[in-house]
PDB file of C-alpha atoms in Angstrom:
ATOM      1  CA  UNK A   1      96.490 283.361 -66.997  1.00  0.00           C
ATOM      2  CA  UNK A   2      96.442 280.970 -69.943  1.00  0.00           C
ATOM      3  CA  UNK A   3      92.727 280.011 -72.069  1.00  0.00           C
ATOM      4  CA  UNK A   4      90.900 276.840 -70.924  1.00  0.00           C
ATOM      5  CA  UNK A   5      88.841 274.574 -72.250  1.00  0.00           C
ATOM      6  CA  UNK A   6      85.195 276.292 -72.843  1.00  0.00           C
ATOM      7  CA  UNK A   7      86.448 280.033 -71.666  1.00  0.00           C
ATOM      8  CA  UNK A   8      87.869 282.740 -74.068  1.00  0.00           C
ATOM      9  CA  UNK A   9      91.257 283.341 -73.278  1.00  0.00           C
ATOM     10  CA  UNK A  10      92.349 287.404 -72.332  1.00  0.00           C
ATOM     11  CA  UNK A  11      93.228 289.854 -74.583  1.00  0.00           C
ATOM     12  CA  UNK A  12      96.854 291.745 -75.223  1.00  0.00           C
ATOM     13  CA  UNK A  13      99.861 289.483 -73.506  1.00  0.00           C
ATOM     14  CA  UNK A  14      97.845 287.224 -71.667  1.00  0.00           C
ATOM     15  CA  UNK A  15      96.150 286.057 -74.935  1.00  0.00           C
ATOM     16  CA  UNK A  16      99.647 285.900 -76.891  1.00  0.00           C
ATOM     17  CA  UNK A  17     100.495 284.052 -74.031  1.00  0.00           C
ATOM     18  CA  UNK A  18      97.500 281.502 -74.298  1.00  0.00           C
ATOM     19  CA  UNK A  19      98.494 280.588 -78.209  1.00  0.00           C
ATOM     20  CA  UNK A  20     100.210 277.721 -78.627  1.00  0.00           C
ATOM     21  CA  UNK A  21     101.315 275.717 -81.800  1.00  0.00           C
ATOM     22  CA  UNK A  22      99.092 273.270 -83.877  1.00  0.00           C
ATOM     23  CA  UNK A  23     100.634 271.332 -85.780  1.00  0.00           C
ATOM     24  CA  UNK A  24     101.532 273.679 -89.349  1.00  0.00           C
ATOM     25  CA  UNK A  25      99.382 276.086 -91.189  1.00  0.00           C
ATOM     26  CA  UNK A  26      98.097 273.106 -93.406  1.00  0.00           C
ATOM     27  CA  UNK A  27      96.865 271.184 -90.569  1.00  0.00           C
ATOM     28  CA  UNK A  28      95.043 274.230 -89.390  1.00  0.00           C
ATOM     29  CA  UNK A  29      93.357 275.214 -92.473  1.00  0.00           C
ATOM     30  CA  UNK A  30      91.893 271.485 -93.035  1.00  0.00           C
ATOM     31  CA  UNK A  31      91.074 271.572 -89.449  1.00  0.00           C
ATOM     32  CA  UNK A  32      88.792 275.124 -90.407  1.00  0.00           C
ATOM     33  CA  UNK A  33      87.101 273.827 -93.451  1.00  0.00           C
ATOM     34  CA  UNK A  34      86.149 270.550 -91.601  1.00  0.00           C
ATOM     35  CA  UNK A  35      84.304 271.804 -89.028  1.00  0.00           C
ATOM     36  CA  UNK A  36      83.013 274.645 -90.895  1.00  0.00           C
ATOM     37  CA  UNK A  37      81.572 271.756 -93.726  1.00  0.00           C
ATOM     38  CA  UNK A  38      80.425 269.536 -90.590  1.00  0.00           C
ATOM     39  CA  UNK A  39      78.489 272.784 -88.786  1.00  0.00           C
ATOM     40  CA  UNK A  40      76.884 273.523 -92.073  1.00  0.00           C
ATOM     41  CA  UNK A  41      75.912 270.094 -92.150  1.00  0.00           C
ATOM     42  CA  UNK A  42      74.313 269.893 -88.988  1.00  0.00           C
ATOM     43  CA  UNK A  43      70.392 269.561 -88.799  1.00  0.00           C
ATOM     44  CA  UNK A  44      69.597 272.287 -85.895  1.00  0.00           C
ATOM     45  CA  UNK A  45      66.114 270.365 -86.075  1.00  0.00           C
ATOM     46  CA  UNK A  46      67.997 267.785 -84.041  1.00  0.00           C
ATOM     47  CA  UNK A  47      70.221 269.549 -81.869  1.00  0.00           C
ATOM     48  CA  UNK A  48      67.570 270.035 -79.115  1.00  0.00           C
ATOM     49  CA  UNK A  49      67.920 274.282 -79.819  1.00  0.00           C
ATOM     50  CA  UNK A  50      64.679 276.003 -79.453  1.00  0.00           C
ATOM     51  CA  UNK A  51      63.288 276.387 -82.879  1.00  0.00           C
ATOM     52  CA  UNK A  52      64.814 280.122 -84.318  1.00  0.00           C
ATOM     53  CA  UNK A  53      63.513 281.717 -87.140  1.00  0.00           C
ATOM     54  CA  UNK A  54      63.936 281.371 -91.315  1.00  0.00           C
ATOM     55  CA  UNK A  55      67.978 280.911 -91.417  1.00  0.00           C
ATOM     56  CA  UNK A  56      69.774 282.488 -94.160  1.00  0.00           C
ATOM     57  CA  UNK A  57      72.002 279.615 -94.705  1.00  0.00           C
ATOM     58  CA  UNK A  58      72.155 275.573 -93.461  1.00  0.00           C
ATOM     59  CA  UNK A  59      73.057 273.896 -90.598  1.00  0.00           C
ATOM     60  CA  UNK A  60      74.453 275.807 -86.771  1.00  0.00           C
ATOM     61  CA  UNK A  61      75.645 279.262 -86.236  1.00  0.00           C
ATOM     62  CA  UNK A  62      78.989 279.270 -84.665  1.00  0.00           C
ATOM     63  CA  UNK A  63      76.885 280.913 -81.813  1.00  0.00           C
ATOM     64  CA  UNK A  64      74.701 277.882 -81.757  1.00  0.00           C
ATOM     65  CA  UNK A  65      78.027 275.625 -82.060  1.00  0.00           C
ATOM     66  CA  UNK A  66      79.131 277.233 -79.039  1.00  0.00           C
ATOM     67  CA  UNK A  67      76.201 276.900 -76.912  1.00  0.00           C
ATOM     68  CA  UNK A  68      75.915 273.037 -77.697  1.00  0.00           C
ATOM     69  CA  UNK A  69      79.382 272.356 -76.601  1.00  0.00           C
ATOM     70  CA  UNK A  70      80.291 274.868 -73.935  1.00  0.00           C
ATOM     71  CA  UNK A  71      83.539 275.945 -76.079  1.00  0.00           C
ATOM     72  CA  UNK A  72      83.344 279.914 -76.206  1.00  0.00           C
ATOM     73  CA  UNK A  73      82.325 281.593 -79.379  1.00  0.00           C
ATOM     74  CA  UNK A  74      85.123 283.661 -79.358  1.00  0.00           C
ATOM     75  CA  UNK A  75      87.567 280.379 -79.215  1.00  0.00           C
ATOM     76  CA  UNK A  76      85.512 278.535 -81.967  1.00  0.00           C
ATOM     77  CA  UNK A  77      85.373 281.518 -84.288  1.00  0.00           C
ATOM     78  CA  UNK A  78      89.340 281.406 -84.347  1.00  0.00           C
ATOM     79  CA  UNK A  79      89.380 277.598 -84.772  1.00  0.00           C
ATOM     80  CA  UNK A  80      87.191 277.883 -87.516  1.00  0.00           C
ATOM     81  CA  UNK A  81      89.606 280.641 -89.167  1.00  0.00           C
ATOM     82  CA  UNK A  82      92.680 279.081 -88.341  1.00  0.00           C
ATOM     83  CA  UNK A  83      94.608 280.403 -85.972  1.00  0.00           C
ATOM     84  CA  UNK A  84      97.647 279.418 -84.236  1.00  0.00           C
ATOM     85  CA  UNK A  85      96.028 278.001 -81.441  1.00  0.00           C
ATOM     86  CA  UNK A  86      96.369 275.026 -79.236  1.00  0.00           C
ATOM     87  CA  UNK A  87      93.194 272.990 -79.071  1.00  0.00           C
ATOM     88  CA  UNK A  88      92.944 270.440 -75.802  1.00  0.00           C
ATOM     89  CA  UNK A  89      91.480 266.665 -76.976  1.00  0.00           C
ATOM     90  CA  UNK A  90      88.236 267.849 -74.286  1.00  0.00           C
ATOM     91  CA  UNK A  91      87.559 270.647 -76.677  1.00  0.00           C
ATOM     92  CA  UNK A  92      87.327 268.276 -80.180  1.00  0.00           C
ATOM     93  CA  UNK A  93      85.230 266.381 -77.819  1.00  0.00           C
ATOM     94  CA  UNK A  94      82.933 268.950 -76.648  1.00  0.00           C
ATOM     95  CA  UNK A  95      82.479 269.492 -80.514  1.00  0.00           C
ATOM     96  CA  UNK A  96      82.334 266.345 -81.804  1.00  0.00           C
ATOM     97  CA  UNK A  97      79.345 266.284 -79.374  1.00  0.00           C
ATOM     98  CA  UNK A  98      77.860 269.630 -81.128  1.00  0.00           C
ATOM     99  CA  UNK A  99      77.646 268.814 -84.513  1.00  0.00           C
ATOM    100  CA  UNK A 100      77.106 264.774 -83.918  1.00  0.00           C
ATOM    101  CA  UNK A 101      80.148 263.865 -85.789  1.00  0.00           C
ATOM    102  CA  UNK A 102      80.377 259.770 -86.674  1.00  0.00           C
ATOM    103  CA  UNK A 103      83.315 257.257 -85.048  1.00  0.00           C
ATOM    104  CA  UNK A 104      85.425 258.357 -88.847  1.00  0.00           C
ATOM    105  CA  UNK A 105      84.679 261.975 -88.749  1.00  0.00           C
ATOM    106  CA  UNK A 106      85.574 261.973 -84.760  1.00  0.00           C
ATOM    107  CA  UNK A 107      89.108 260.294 -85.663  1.00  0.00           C
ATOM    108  CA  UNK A 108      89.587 262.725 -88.653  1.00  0.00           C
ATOM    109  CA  UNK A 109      89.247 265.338 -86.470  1.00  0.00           C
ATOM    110  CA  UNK A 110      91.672 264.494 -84.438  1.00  0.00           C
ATOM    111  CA  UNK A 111      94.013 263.858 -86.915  1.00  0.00           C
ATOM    112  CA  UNK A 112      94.022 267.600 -88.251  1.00  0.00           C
ATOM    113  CA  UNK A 113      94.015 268.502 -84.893  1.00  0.00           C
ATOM    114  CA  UNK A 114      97.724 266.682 -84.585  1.00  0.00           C
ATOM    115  CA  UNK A 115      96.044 264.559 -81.154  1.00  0.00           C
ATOM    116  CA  UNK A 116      95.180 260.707 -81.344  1.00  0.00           C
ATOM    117  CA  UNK A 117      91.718 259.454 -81.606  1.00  0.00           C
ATOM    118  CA  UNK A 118      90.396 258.266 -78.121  1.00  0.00           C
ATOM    119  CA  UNK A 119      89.168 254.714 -78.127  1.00  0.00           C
ATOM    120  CA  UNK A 120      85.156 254.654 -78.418  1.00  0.00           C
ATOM    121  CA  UNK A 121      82.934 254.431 -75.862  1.00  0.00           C
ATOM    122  CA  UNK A 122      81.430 250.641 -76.704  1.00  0.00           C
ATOM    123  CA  UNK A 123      84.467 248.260 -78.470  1.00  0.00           C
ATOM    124  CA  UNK A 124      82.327 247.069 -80.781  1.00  0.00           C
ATOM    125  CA  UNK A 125      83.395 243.100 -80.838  1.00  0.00           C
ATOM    126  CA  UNK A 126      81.463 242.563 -84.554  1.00  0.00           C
ATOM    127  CA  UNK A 127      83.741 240.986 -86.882  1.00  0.00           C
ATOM    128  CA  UNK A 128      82.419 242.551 -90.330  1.00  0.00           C
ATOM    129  CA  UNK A 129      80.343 239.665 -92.507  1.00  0.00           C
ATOM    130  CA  UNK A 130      82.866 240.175 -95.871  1.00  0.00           C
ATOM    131  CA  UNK A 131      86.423 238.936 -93.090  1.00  0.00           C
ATOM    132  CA  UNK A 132      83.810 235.978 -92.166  1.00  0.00           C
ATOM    133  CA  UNK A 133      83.568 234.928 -95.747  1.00  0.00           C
ATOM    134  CA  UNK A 134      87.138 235.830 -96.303  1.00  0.00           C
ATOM    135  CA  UNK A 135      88.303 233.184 -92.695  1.00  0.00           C
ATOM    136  CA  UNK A 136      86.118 230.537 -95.140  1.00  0.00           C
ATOM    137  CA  UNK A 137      87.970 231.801 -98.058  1.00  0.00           C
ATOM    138  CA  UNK A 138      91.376 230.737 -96.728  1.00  0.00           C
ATOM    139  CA  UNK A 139      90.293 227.145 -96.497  1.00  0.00           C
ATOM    140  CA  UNK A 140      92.657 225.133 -95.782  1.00  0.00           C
ATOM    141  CA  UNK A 141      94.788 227.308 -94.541  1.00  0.00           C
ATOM    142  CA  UNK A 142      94.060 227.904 -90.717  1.00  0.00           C
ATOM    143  CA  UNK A 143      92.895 231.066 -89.629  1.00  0.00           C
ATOM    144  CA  UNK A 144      91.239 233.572 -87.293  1.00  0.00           C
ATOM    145  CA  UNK A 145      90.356 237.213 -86.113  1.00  0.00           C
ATOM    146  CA  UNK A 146      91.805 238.874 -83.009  1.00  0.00           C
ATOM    147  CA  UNK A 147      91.320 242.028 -81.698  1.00  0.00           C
ATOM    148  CA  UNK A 148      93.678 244.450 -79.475  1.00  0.00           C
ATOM    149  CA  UNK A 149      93.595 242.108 -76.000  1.00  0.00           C
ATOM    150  CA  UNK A 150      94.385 239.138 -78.251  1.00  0.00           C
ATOM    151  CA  UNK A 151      90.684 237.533 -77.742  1.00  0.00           C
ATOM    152  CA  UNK A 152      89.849 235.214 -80.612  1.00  0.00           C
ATOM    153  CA  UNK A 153      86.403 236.694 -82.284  1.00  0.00           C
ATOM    154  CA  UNK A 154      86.106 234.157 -85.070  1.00  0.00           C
ATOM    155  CA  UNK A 155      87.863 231.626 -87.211  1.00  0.00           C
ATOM    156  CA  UNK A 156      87.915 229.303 -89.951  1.00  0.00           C
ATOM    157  CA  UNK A 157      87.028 225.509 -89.876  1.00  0.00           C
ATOM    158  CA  UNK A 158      90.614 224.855 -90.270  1.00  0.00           C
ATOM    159  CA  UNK A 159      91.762 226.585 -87.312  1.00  0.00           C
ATOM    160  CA  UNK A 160      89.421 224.438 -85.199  1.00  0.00           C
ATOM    161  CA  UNK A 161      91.255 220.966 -86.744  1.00  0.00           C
ATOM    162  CA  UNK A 162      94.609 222.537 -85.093  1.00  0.00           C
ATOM    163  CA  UNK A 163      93.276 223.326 -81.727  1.00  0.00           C
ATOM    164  CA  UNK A 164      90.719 221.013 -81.781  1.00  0.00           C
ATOM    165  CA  UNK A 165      88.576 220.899 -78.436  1.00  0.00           C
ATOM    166  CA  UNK A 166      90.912 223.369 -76.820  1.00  0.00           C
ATOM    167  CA  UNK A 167      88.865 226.349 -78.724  1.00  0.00           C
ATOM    168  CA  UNK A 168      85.779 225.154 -78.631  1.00  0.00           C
ATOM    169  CA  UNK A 169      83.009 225.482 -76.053  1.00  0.00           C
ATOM    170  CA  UNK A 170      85.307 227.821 -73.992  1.00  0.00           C
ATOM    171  CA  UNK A 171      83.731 230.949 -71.997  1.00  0.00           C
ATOM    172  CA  UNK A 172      84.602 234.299 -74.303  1.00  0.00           C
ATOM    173  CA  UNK A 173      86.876 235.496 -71.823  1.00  0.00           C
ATOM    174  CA  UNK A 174      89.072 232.769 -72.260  1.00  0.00           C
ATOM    175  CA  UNK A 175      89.040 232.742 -75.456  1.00  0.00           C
ATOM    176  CA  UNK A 176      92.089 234.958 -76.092  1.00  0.00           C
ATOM    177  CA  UNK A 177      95.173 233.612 -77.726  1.00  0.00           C
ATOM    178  CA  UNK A 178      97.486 234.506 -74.490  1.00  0.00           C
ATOM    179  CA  UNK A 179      95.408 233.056 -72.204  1.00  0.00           C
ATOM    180  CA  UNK A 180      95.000 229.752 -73.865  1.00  0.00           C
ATOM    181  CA  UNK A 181      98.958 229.820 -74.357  1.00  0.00           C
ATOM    182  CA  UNK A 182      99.874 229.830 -70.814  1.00  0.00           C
ATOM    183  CA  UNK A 183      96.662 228.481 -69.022  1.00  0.00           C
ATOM    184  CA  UNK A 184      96.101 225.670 -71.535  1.00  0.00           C
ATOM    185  CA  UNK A 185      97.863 222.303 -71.414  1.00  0.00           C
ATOM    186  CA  UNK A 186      95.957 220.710 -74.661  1.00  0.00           C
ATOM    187  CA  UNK A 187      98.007 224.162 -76.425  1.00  0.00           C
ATOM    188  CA  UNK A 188     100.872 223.638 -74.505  1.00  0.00           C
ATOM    189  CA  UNK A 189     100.826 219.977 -75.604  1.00  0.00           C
ATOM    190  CA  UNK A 190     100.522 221.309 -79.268  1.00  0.00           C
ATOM    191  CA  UNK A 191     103.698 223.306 -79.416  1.00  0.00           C
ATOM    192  CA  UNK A 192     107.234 221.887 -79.327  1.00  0.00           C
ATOM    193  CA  UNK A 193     108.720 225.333 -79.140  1.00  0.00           C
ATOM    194  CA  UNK A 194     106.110 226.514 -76.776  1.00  0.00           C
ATOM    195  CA  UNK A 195     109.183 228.610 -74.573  1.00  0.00           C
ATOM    196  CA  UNK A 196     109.908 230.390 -77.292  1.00  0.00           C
ATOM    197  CA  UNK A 197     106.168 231.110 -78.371  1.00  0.00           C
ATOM    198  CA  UNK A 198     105.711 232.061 -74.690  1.00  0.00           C
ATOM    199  CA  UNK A 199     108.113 234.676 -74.398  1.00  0.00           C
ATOM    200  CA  UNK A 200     107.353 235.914 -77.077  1.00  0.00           C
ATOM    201  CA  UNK A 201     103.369 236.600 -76.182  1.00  0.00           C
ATOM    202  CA  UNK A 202     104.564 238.094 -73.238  1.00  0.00           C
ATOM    203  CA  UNK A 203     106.631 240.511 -75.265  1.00  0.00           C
ATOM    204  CA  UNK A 204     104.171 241.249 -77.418  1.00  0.00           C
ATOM    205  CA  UNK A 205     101.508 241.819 -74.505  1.00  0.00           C
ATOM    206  CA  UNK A 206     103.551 244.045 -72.714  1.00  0.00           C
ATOM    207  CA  UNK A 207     104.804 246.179 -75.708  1.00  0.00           C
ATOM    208  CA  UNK A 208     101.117 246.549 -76.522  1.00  0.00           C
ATOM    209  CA  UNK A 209     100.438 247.378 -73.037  1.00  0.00           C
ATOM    210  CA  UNK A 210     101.416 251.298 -73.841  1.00  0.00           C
ATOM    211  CA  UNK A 211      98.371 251.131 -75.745  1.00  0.00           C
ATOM    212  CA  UNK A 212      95.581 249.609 -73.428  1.00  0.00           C
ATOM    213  CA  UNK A 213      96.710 251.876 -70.219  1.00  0.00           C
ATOM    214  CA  UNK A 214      92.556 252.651 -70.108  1.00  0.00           C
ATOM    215  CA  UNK A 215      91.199 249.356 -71.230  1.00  0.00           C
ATOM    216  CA  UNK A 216      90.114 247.254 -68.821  1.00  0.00           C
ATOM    217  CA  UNK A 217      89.957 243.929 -70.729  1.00  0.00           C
ATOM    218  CA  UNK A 218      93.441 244.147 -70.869  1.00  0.00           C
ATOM    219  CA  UNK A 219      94.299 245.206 -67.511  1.00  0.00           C
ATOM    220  CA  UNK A 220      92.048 242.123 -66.440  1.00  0.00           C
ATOM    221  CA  UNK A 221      93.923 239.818 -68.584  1.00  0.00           C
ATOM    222  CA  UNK A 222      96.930 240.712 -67.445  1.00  0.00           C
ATOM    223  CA  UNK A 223      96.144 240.530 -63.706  1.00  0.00           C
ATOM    224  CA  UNK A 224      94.951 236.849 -64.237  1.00  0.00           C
ATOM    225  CA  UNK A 225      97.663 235.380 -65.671  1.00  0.00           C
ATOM    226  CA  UNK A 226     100.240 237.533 -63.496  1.00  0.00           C
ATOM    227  CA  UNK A 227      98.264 235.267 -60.430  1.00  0.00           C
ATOM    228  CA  UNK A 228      97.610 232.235 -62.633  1.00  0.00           C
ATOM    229  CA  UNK A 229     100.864 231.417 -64.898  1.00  0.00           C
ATOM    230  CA  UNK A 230     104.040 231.833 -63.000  1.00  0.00           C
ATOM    231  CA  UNK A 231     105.909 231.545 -66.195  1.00  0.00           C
ATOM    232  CA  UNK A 232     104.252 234.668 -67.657  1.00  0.00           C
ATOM    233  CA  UNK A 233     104.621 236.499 -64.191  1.00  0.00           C
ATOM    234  CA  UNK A 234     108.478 236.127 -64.742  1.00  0.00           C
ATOM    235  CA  UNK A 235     108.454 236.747 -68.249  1.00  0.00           C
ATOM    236  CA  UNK A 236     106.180 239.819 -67.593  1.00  0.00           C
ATOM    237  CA  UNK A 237     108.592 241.384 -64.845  1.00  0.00           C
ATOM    238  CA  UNK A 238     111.740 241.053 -67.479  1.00  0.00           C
ATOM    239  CA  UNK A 239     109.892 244.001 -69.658  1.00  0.00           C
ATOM    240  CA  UNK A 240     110.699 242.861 -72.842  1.00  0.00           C
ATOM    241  CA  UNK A 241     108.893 243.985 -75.800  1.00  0.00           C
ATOM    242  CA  UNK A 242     108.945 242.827 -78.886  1.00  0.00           C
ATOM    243  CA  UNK A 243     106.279 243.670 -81.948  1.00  0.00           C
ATOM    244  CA  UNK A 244     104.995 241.902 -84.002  1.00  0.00           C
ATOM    245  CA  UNK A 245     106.917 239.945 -86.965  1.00  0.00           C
ATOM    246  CA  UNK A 246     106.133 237.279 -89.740  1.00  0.00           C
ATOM    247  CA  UNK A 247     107.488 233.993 -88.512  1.00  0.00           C
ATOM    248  CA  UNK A 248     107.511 230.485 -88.620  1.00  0.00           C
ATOM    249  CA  UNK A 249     105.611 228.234 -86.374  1.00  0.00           C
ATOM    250  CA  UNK A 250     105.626 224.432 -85.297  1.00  0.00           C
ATOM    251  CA  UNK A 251     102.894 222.055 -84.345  1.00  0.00           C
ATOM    252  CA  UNK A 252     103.086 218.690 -83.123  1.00  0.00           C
ATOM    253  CA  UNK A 253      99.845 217.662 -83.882  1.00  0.00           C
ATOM    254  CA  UNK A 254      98.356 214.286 -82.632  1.00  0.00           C
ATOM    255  CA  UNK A 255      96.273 213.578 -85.690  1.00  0.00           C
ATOM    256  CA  UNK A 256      98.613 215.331 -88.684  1.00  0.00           C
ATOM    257  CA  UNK A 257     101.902 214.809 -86.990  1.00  0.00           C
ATOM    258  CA  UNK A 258     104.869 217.777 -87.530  1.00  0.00           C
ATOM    259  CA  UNK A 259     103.848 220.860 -88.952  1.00  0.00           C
ATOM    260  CA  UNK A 260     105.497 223.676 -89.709  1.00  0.00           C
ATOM    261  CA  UNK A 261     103.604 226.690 -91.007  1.00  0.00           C
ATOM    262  CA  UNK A 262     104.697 230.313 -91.801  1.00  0.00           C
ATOM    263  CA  UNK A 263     101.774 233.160 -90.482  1.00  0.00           C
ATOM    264  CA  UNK A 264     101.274 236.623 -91.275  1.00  0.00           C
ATOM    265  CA  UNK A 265      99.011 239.305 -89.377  1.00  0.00           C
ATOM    266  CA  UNK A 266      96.585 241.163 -91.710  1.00  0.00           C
ATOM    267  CA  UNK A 267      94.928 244.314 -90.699  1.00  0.00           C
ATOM    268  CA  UNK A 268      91.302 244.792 -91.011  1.00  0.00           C
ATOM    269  CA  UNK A 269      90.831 248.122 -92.180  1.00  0.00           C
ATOM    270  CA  UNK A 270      87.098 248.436 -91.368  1.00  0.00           C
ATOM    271  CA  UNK A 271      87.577 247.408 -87.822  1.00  0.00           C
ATOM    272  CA  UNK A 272      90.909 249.103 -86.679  1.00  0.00           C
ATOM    273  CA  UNK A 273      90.788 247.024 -84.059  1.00  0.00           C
ATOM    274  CA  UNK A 274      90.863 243.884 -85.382  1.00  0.00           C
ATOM    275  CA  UNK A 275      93.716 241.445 -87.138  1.00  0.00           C
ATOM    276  CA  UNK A 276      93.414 238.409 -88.787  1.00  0.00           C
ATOM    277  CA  UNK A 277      96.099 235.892 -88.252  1.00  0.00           C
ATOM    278  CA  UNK A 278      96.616 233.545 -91.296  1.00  0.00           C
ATOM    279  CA  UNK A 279      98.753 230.250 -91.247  1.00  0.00           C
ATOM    280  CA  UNK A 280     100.299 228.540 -94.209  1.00  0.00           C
ATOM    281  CA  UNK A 281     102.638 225.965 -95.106  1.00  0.00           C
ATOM    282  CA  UNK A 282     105.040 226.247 -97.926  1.00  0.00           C
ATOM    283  CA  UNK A 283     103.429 225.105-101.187  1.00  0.00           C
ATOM    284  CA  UNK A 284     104.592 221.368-102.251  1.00  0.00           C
ATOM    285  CA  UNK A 285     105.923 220.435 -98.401  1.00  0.00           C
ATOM    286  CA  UNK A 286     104.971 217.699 -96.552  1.00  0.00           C
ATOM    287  CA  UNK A 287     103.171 220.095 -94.264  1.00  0.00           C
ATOM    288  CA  UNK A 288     101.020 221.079 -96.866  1.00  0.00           C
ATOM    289  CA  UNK A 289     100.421 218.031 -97.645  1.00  0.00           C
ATOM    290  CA  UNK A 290      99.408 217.185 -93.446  1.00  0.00           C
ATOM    291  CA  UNK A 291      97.712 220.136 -93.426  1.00  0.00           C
ATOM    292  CA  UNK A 292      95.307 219.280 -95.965  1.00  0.00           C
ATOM    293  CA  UNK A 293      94.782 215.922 -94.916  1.00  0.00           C
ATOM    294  CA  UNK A 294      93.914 217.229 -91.119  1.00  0.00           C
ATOM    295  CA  UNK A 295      91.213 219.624 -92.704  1.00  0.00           C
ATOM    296  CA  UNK A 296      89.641 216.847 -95.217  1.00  0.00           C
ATOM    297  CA  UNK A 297      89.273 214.733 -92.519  1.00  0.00           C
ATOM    298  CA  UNK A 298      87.118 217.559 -90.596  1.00  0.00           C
ATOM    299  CA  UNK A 299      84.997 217.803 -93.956  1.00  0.00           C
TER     300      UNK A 299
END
């Protein structure tokens, strides 16, 4: 009968039988040292244990290791020397428990262990205080932060002169760049290619789809414009997917008039979840020009 997670697996064939690739003898050997560095790390002071006696060396015993997360000794010992074993994502769980490893030392593990990070517990919807300054930065070119549903978390003065009152004193669950696509006239209004732009949200939503099967923020956005927008419900049975490109896009603005305005999608590298979406016309065109008059005029 093959190992699972917690138990020791058998000895002889049944334990052969139990052994299963990791990802190459590289991976493995990182994957050792980590968590032997990150169990000598640990404070037992703080792991609840009943206070031992003097300890030869810091931090956990593996036995200790294995009592805190229910993996057996006998299965931590080898992960700790490297063996050709398969590890399940419930046992780097079960660990990352035991030796109270931090959201970046939880995704390196993972990593040497070959498996993808799960998502944390709490999405964290902070948008870090240096991309603030930087949305300010980018003045006058309009901007703003998104994270992996596509709701809007901040922007920059000049992406309020585009949208105008359509983004402001909006609940936070609408304020997500699909939803405002297809539930919004004033955006609607805004875009003379708004089709296009349509389609191509819904491609992008349901490519990143394969990525928010547990999220419920996107499940729930989904569901509501599925009932709400009969133009995304058609577009969203066609399952297209597209991802994300560089383009150009147009605004018929009431105030500036024509614009047309390349924008890029930046990744925030503190905040994995998050992107910043940056607009900007092409330097010396008359849409520069527009653009900067719109955004003085907000001043």
């Amino acid at each position: 009968m093959a190992a699972t997670p917690g138990s020791a697996p058998g000895t002889g064939d049944q334990a052969r039988k139990a052994l299963a690739p990791v990802p190459d003898d590289h991976g493995r050997k990182a994957l050792a040292a980590f968590l032997r560095s990150r169990r000598e790390r640990a404070d037992p002071a703080g792991t609840g244990l009943p206070p031992g006696g003097r300890r030869r060396t810091p931090g956990l015993r593996r036995e200790e290791v294995s009592l805190l997360s229910g993996v057996s000794l006998t299965w931590y010992t080898w992960l700790e020397q490297g063996r050709d074993i398969h590890v399940s994502p419930q046992i780097l769980l079960a660990l990352v428990r035991a030796l109270r490893l931090d959201e970046v030392e939880r995704a390196h593990l993972f990593r040497l262990a070959g498996l993808p990070a799960p998502e944390p517990a709490e999405r964290s919807l902070e948008v870090p205080d240096a991309v603030r300054t930087f949305l300010d930065k980018l003045m006058p070119n309009p901007a703003f932060v998104i994270d992996r549903c596509f709701d809007i978390l901040a922007w920059n003065p000049a992406q309020e002169r585009i949208l105008g009152p359509a983004l402001l004193d909006r609940p936070r669950r609408e304020l997500n760049s699909a939803w405002m696509l297809f539930r919004v006239p004033e955006i609607r209004a805004l875009m003379p290619e708004w089709e296009r732009e349509a389609r191509w949200m819904a491609g992008l939503l349901r490519q990143q789809a394969a990525y928010e099967l547990d999220n419920p923020r996107f499940s729930e956005l989904v569901a509501e414009l599925i009932d709400t927008s009969p133009y995304f419900a058609e577009a969203w049975e066609t399952h297209d997917v597209v991802e994300f490109r560089s383009s150009v896009r147009r605004y018929r603005h009431p105030e500036a008039g024509d614009l047309e305005v390349s924008y890029v999608r930046l990744a925030v590298e503190e905040a994995p979840r998050l992107s910043l979406i940056c607009h900007f016309a092409e330097p010396g065109s008359e849409s520069e020009e527009r653009l900067r008059r719109l955004v003085a005029l907000g001043e």
